[in-house]
Short mmCIF file of C-alpha atoms in Angstrom, two decimals:
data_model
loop_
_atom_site.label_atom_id
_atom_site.label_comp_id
_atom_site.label_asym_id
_atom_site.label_seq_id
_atom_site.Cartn_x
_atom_site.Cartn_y
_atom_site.Cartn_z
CA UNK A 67 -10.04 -12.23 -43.84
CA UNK A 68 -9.48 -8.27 -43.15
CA UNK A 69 -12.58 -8.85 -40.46
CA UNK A 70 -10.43 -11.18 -38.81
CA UNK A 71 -7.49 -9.54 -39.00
CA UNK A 72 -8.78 -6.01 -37.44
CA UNK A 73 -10.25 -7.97 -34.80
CA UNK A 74 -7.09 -9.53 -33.66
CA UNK A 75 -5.50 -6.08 -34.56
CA UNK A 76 -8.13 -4.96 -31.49
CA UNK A 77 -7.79 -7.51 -28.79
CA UNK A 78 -3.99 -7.96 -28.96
CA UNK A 79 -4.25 -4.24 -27.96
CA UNK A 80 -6.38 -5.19 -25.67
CA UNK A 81 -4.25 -7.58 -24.24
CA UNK A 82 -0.78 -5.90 -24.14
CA UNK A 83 -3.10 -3.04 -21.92
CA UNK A 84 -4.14 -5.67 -19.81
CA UNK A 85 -0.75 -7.03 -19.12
CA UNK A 86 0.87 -3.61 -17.34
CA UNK A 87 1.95 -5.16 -14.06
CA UNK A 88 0.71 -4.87 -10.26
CA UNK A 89 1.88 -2.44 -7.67
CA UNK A 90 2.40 -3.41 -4.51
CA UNK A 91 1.74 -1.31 -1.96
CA UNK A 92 3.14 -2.36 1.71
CA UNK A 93 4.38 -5.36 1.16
CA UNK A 94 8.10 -6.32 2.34
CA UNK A 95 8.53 -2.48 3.52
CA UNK A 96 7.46 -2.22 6.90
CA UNK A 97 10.16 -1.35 9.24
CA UNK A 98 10.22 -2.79 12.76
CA UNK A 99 12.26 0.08 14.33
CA UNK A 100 13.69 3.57 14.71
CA UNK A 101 16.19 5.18 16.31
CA UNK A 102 16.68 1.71 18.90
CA UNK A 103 13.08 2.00 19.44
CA UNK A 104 10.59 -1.32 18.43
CA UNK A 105 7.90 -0.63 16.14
CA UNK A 106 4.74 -3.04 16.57
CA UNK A 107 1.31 -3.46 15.56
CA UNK A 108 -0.96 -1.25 15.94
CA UNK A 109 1.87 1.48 15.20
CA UNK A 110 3.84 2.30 12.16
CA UNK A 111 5.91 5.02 10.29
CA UNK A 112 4.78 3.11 6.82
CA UNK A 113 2.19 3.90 4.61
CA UNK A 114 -0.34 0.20 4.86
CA UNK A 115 1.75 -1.29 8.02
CA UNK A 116 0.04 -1.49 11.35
CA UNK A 117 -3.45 0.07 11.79
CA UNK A 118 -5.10 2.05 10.26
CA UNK A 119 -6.13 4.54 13.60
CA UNK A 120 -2.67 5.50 13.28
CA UNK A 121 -1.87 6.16 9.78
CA UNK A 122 0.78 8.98 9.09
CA UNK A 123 1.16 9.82 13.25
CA UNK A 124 4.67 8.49 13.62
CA UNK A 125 7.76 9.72 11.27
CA UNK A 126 11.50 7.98 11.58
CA UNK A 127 13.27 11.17 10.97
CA UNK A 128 16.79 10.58 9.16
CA UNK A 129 15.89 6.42 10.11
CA UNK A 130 17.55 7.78 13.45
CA UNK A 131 14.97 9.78 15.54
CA UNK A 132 11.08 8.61 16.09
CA UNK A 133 8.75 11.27 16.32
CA UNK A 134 4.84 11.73 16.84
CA UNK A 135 2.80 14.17 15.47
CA UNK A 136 0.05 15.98 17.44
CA UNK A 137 -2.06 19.22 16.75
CA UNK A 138 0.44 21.18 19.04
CA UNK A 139 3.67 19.85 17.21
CA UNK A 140 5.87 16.99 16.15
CA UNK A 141 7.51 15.57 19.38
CA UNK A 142 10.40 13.19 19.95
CA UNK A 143 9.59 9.47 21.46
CA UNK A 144 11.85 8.23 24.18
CA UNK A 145 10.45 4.87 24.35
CA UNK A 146 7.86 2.68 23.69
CA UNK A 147 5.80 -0.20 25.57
CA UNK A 148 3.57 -2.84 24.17
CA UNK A 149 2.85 -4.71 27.23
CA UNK A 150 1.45 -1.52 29.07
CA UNK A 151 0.75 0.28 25.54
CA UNK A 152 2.21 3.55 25.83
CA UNK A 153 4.34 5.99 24.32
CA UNK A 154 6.78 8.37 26.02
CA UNK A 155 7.12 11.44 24.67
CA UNK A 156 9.65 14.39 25.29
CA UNK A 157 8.55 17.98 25.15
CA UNK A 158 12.11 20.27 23.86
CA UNK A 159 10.29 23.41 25.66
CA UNK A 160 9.94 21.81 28.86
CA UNK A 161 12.25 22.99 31.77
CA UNK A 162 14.38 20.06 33.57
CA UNK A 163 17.20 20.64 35.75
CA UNK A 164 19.91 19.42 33.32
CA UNK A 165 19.64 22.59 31.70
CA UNK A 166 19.60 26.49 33.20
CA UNK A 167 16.16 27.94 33.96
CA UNK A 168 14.56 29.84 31.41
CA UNK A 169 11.13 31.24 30.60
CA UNK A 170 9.32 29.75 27.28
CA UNK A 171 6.27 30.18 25.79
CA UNK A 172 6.35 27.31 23.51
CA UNK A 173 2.38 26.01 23.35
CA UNK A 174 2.25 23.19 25.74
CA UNK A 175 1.87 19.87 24.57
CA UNK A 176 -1.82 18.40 23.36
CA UNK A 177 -3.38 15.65 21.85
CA UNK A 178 -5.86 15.25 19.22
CA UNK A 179 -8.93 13.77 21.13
CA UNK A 180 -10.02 12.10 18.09
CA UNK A 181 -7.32 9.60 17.70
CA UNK A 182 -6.76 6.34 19.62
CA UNK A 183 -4.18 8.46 21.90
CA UNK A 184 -5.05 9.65 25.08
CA UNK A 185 -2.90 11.33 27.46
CA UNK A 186 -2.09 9.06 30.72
CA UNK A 187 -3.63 9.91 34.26
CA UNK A 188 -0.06 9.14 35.36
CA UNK A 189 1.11 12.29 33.84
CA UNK A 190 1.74 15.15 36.61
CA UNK A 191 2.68 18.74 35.36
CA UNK A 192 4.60 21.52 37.24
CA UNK A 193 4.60 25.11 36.59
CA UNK A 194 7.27 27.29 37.84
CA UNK A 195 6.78 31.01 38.61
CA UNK A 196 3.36 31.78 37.53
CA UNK A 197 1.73 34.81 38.30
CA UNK A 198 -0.30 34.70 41.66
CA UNK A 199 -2.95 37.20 40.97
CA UNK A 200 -3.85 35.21 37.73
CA UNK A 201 -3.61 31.62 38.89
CA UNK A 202 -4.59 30.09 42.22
CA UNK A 203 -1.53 28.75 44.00
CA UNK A 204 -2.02 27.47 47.19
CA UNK A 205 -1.42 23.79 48.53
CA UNK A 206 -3.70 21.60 47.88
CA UNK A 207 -6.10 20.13 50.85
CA UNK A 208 -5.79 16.79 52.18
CA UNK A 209 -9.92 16.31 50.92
CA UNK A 210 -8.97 16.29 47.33
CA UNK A 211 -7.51 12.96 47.77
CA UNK A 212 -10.53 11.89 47.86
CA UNK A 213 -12.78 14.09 46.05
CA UNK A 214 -10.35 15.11 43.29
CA UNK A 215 -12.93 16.32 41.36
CA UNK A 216 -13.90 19.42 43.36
CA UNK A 217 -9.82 20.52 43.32
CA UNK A 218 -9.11 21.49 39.90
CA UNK A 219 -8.80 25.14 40.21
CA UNK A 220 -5.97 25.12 42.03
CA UNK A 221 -2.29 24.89 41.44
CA UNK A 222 -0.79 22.96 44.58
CA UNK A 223 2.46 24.20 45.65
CA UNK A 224 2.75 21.83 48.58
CA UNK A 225 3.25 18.76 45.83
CA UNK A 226 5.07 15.75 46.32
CA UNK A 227 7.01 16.54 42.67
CA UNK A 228 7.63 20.67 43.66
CA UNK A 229 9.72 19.20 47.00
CA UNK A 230 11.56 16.14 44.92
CA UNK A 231 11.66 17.04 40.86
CA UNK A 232 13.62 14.27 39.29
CA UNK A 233 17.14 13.99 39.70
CA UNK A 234 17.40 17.83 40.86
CA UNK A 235 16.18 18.25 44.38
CA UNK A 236 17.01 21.75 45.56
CA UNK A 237 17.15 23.14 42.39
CA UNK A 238 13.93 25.42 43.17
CA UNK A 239 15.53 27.19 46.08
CA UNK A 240 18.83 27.83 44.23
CA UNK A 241 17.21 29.63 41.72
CA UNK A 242 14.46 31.03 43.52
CA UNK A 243 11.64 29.60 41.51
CA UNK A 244 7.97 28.93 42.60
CA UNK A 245 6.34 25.93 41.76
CA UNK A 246 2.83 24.02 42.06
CA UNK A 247 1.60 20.68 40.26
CA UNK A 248 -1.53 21.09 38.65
CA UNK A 249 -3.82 17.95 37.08
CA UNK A 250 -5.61 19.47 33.82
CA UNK A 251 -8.91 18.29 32.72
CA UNK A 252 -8.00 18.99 28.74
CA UNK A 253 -5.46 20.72 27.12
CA UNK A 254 -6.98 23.73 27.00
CA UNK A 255 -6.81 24.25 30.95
CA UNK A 256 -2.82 23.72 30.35
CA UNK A 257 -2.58 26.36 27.83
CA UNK A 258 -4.11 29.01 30.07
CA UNK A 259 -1.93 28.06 32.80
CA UNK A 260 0.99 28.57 30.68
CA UNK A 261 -0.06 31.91 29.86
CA UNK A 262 0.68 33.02 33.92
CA UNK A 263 3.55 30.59 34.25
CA UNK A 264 7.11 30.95 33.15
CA UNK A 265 8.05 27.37 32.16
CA UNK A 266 6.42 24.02 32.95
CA UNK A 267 7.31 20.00 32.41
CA UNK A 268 5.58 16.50 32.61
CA UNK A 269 6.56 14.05 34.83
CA UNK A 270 5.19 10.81 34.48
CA UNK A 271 5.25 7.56 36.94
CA UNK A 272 7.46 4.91 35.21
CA UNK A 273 6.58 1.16 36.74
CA UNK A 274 9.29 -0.29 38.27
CA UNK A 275 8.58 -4.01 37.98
CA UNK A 276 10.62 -5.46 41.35
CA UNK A 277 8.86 -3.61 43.81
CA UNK A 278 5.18 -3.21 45.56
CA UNK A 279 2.98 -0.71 45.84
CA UNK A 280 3.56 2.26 46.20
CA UNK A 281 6.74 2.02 45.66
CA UNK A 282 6.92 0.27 42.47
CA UNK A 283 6.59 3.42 40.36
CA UNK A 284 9.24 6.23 40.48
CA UNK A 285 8.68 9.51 39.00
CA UNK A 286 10.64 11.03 35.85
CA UNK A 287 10.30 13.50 33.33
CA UNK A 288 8.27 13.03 29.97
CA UNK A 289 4.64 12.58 28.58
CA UNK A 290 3.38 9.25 28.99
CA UNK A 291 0.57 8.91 25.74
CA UNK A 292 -1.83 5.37 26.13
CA UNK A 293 -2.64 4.10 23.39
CA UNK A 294 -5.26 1.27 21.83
CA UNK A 295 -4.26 -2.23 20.37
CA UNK A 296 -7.19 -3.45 18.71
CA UNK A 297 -7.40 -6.77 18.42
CA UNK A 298 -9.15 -8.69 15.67
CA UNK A 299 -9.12 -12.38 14.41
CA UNK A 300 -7.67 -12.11 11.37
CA UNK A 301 -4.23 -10.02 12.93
CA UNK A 302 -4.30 -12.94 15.23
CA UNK A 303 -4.22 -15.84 12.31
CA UNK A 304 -1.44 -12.98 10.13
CA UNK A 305 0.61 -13.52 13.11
CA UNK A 306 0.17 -16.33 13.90
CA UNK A 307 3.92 -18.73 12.89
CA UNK A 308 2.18 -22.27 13.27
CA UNK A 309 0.00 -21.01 10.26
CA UNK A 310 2.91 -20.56 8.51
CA UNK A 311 5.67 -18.16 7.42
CA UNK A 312 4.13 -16.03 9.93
CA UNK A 313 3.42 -11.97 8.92
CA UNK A 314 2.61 -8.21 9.70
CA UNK A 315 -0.60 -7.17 9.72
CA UNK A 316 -1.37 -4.13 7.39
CA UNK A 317 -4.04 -2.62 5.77
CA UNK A 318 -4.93 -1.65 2.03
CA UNK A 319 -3.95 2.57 1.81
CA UNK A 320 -6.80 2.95 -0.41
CA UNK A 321 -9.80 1.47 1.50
CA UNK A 322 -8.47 0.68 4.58
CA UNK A 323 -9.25 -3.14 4.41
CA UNK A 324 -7.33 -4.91 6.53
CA UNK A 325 -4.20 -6.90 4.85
CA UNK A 326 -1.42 -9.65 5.83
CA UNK A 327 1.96 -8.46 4.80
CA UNK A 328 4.08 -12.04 4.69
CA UNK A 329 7.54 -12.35 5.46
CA UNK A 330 7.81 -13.59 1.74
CA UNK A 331 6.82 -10.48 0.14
CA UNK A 332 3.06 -11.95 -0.40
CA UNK A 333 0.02 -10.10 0.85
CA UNK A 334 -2.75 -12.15 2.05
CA UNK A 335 -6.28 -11.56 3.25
CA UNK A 336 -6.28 -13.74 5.55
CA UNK A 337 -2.63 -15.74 6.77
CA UNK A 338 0.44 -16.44 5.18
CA UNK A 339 0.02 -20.37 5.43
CA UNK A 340 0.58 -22.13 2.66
CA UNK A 341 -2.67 -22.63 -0.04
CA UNK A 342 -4.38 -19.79 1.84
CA UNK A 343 -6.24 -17.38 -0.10
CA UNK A 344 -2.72 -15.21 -0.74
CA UNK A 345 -2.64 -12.60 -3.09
CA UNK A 346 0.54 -11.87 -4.57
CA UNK A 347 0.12 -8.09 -4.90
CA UNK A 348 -1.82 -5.47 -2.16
CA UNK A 349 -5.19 -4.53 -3.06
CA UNK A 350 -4.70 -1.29 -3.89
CA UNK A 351 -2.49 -2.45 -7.17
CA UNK A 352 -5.50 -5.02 -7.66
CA UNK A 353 -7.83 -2.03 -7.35
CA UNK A 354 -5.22 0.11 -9.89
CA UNK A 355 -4.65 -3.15 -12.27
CA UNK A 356 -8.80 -3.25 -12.27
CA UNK A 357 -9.33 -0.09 -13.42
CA UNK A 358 -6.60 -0.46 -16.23
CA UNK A 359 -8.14 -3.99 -17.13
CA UNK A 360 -11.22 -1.92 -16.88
CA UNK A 361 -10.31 1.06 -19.11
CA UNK A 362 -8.56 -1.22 -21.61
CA UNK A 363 -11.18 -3.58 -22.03
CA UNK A 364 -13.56 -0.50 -22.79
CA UNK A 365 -11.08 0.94 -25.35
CA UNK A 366 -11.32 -2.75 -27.25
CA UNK A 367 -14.79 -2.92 -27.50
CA UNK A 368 -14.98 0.77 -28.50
CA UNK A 369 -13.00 -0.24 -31.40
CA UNK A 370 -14.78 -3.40 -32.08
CA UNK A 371 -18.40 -2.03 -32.17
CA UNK A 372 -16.77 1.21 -34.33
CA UNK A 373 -15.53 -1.73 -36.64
CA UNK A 374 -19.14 -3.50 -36.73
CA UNK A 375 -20.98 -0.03 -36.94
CA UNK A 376 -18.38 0.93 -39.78
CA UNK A 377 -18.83 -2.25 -41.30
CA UNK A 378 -23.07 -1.64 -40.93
CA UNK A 379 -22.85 1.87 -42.56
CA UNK A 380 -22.18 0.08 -45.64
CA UNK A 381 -24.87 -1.76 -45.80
CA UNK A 382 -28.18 -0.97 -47.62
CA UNK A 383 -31.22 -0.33 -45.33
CA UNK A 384 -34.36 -0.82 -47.29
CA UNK A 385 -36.66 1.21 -44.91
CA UNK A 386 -34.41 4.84 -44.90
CA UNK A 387 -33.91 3.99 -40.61
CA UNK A 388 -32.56 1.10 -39.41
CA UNK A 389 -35.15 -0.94 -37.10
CA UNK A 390 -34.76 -2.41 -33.85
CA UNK A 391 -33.85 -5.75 -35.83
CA UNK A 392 -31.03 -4.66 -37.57
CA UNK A 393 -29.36 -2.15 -34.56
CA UNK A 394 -26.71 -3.25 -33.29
CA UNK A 395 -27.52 -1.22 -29.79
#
């Protein structure tokens, strides 16, 4: 009777462990905006919402203002497009003419080449009053057009962008500024130029869907930063609304499995149809409610085999050792 009493004693401890509840981790928290701007898969600004290549780049500050990080700062995003995937980015230390001229030596914006962003080769950038015995400034000859590649070295001050800047065309000659447009191979080239330059800006070639080429992009100011939508099966079924409540697709923090975040609150592997293979929590509290099933389950048999082993000790053992036949391990 006392044996059977410690040894429910042990696994209703074991038990009560056992029953600590789940965690979820992104489930029902993914916001689909910031500051007016649409937030879709692949991006994010939660922790286990849209994919994992972007994890922790994009931050809503004060739910008002959407920003992206990048090795050279955190930058504010003017708008977003999922159609023609790409971000657009404002620079605070770049000049434009709604403001007066003045010099800054801010670093110039960069990207981290390792990431699924990549700056666009729509991007143009303009340098204003750089010094001509350190950089080449000279307008750039009609042969570049077609071999680009042999015309990086120079800074053209003959540009299409120097004569009309956005929205402030002769601005240049009433403050007697030089300029030149220059097309950097890597971000490195851009912070040398800066070094010899007073001020620069981005201008980037926004599409302008009712007309034709060339005329169906117009230039304005900004950083225009492609990025990658990968595509798999499984985002396809999440999103899928014949399959059911429809979802967002996710991934697990912890091990970066991928995971359907249902409009329900469920997190599935798969869909959120109904009878799929749903689980009710996000992997990582399955992971965390493992290891406590885990570490509980290992405390209860502790006890029990210190019970048995107690219990053993007790007992005479004819031979002075105990043999391999009466060992309990």
């Amino acid at each position: 009777m006392v044996i059977r009493f410690h040894l429910l004693h042990v696994l209703t401890t074991t038990l009560v462990i056992v029953s600590i509840p789940f965690i979820p981790v992104a489930g029902g928290i993914c916001r689909d905006s910031c500051g007016g701007i649409p937030l879709r898969y692949p991006l994010s600004i939660d922790d286990g919402c849209g994919s994992p290549y972007y994890r922790n780049m994009l931050t809503c500050a004060d739910n008002a203002t959407l920003r992206l990080r990048t090795p050279s700062g955190t930058y504010p995003v003017a708008g977003a497009d999922y159609a023609d995937p790409h971000l657009v980015v404002t620079d605070p230390s770049m000049w434009t003419c709604a403001r007066p001229f003045t010099s800054v030596r801010a670093p110039p914006f960069s990207l981290d080449t390792s990431t699924r962003f990549s700056l666009s080769p729509r991007n143009d950038y303009i340098f204003f009053n750089c010094d001509e015995g350190r950089v080449i400034v000279e307008p750039r000859p009609a042969a570049c057009d077609r071999y680009p590649e042999r015309c990086d070295s120079a800074c053209d001050s003959a540009g299409y962008l120097c004569r009309n800047l956005p929205g402030c065309r002769g601005a240049l000659e009433e403050n007697n500024m030089s300029c030149c447009a220059y097309r950097p191979r890597a971000a490195e080239s851009l912070r040398l130029m800066l070094r010899h330059c007073e001020a620069y800006t981005s201008v980037y070639w926004r599409a302008v869907g009712d007309k034709f080429p060339p005329y169906d992009q117009v230039p304005d100011y900004g950083v225009r930063v492609d990025f990658e939508v990968p595509v798999t099966t499984r985002c396809l079924q999440c999103e899928d609304r014949r399959r059911g409540a429809g979802g967002t697709c996710g991934f697990d923090p912890a091990t970066r499995d991928f995971v359907c975040i249902c409009d329900d609150g469920r997190n599935s592997t798969t869909d959120c149809a109904d009878g799929s293979l749903s689980r009710h929590h996000a992997s990582a509290g399955v992971v965390a409610a493992s290891a406590v099933f885990s570490v509980s389950a290992a405390i209860g048999i502790g006890g029990l085999v210190w019970y048995i082993r107690k219990i053993k000790s007790t007992k005479v053992v004819t031979c002075g050792v105990q043999s391999n036949e009466n060992r309990f391990f």
